[in-house]
Short mmCIF file of N, CA and C in Angstrom, two decimals:
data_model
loop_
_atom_site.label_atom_id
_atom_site.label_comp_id
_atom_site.label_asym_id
_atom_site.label_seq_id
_atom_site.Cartn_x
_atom_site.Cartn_y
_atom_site.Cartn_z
N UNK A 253 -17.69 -3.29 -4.03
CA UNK A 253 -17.97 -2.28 -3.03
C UNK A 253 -17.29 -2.68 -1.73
N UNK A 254 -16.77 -1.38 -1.10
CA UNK A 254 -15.95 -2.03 0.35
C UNK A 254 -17.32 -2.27 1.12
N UNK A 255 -16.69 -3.22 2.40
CA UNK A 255 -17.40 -3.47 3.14
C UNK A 255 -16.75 -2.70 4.76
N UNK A 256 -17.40 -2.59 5.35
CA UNK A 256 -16.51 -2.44 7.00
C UNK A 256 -16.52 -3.57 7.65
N UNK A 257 -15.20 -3.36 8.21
CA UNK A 257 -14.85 -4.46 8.97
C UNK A 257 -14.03 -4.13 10.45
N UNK A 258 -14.39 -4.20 11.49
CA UNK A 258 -13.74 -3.86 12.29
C UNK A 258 -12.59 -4.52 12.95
N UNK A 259 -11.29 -4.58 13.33
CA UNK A 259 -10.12 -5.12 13.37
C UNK A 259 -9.71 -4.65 14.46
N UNK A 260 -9.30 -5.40 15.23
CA UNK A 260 -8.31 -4.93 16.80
C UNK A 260 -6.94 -5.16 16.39
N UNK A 261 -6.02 -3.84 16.61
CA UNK A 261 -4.79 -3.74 15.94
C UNK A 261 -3.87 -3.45 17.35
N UNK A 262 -2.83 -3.78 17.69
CA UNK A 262 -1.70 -3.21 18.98
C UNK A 262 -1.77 -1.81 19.18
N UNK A 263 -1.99 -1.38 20.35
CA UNK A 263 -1.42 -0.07 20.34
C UNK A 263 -0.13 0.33 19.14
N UNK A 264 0.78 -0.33 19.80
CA UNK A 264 2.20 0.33 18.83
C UNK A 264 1.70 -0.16 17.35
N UNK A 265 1.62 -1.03 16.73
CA UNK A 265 1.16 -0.78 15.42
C UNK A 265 0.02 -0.08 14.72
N UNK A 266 -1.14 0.42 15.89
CA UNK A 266 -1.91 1.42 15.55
C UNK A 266 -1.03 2.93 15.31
N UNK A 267 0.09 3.09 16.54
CA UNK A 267 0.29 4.14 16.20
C UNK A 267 1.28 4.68 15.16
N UNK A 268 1.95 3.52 14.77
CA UNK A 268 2.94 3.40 13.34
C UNK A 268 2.17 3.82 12.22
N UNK A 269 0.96 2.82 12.05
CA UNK A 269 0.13 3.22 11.34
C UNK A 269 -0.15 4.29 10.84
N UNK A 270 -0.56 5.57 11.96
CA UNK A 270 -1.12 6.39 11.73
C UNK A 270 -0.46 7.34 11.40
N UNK A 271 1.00 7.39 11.82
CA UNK A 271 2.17 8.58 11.69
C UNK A 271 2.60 7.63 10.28
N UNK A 272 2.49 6.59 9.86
CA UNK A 272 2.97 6.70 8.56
C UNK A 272 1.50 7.22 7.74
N UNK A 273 0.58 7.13 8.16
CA UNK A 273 -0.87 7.83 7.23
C UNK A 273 -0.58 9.19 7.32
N UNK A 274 -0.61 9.90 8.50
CA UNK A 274 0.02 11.14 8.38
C UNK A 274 0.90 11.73 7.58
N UNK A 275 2.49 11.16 7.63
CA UNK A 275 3.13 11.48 6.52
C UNK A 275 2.95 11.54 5.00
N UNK A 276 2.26 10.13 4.52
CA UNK A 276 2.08 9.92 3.73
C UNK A 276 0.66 10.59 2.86
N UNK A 277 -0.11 11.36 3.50
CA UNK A 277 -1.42 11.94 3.72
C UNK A 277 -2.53 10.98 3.10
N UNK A 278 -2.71 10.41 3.75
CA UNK A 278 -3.41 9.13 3.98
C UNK A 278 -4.42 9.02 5.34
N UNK A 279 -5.93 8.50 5.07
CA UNK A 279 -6.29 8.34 6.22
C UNK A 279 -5.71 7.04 6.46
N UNK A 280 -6.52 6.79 7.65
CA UNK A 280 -5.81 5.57 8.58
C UNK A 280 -6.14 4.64 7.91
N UNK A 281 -7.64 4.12 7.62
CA UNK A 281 -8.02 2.82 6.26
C UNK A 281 -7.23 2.65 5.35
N UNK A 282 -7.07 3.81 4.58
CA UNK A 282 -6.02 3.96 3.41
C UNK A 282 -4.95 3.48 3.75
N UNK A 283 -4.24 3.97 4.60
CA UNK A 283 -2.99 3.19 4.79
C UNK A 283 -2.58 2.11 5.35
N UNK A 284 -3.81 1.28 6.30
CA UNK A 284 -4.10 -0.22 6.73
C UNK A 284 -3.91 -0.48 5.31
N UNK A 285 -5.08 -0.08 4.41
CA UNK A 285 -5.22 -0.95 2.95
C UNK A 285 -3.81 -1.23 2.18
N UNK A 286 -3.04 -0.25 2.22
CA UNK A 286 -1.89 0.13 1.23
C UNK A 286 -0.84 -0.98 2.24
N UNK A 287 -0.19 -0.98 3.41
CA UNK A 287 0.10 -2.13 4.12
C UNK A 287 0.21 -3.23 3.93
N UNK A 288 -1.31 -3.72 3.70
CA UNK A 288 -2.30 -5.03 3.86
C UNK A 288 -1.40 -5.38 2.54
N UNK A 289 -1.87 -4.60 1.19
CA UNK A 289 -1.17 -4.83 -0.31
C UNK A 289 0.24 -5.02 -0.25
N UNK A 290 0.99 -4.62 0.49
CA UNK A 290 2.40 -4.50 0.06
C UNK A 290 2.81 -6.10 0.75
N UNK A 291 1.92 -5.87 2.01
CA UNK A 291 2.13 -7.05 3.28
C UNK A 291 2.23 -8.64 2.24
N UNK A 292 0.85 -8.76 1.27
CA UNK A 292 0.70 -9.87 0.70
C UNK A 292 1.98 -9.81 -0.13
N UNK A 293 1.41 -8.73 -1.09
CA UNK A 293 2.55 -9.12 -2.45
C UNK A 293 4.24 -9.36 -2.06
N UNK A 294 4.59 -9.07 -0.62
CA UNK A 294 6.07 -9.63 -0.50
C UNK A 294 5.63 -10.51 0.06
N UNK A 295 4.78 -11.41 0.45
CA UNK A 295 4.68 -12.82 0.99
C UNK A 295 4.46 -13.46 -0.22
N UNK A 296 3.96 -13.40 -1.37
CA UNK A 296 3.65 -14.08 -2.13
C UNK A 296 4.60 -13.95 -3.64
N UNK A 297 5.52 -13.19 -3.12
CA UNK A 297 6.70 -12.90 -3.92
C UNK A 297 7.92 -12.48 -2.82
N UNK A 298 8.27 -13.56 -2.40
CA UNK A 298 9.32 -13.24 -1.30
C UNK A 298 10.91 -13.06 -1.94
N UNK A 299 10.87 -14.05 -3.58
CA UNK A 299 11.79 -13.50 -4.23
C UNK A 299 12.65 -12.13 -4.41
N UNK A 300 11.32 -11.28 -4.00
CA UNK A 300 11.31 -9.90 -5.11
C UNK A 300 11.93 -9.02 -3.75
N UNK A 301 12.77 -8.03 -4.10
CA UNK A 301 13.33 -7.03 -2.85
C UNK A 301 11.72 -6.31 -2.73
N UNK A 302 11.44 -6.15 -1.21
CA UNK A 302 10.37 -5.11 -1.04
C UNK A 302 10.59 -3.62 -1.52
N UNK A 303 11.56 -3.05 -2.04
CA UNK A 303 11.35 -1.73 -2.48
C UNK A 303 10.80 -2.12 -4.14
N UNK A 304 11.22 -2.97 -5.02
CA UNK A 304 10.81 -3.44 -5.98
C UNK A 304 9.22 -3.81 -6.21
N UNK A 305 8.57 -3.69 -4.98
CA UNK A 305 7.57 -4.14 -4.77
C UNK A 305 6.37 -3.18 -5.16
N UNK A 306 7.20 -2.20 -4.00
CA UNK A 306 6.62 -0.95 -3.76
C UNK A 306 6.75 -0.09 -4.97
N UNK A 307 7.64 -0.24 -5.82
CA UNK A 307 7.63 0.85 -7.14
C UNK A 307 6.49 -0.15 -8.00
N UNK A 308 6.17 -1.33 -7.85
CA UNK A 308 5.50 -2.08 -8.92
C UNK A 308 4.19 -1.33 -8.34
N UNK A 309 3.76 -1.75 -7.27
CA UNK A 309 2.56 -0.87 -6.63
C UNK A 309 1.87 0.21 -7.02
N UNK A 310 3.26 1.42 -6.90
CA UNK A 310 3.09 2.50 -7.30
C UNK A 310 3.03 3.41 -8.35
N UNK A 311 3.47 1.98 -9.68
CA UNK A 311 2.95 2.28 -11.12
C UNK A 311 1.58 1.78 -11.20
N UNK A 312 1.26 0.71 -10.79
CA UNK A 312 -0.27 0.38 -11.20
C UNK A 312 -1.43 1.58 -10.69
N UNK A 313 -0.53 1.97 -9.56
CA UNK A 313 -1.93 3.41 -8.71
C UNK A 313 -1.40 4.54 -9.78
N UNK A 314 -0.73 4.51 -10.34
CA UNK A 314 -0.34 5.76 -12.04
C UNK A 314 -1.26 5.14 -12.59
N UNK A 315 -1.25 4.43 -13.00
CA UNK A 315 -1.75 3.76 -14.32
C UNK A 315 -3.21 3.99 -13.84
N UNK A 316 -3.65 3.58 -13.23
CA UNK A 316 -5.10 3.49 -12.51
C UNK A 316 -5.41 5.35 -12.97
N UNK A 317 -4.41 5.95 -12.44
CA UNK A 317 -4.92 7.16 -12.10
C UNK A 317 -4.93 7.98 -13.27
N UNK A 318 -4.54 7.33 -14.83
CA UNK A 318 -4.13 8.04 -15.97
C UNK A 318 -2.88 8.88 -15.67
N UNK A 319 -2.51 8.55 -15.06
CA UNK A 319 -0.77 8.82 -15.05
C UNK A 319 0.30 8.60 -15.99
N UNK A 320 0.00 6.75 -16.67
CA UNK A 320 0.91 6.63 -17.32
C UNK A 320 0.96 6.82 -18.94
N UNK A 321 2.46 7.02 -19.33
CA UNK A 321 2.41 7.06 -20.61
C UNK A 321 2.95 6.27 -21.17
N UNK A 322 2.34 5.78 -22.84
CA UNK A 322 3.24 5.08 -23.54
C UNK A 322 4.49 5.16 -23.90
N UNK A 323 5.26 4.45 -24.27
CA UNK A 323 6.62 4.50 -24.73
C UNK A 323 7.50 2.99 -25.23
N UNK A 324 8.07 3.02 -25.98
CA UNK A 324 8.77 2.34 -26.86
C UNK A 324 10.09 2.14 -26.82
N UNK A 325 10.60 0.62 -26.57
CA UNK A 325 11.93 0.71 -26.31
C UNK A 325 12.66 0.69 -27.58
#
């Protein structure tokens, strides 16, 4: 279960934040959260190009979501 947590963030990175939540139609949590994820997994895979990152990301939220399908090479 989430918890709240309150966080003091910069002006200018609050407002990056929020125009990328906007675009992305995302509230503002949501897209701190989605950030926060991408933030670790290229620190903890600094190997990996960050767009590589971001498509790995964005199959597991398929998969999560019954998005994905099987297939056979």
């Amino acid at each position: 279960m989430a918890q709240i947590t309150t966080v003091r963030l910069p002006d200018d990175l609050r407002k990056k934040l929020k125009l990328r939540a906007h675009l992305e139609h995302r509230s503002l949590s949501n897209q701190i959260e989605t950030s926060l994820r991408m933030a670790l997994a290229a620190e903890e895979n600094s190997d990996l190009p960050l767009q590589f990152i971001k498509d790995i990301l964005e199959a597991r939220a398929e998969k999560e979501a019954g998005m994905a399908r099987h297939f056979r090479i």
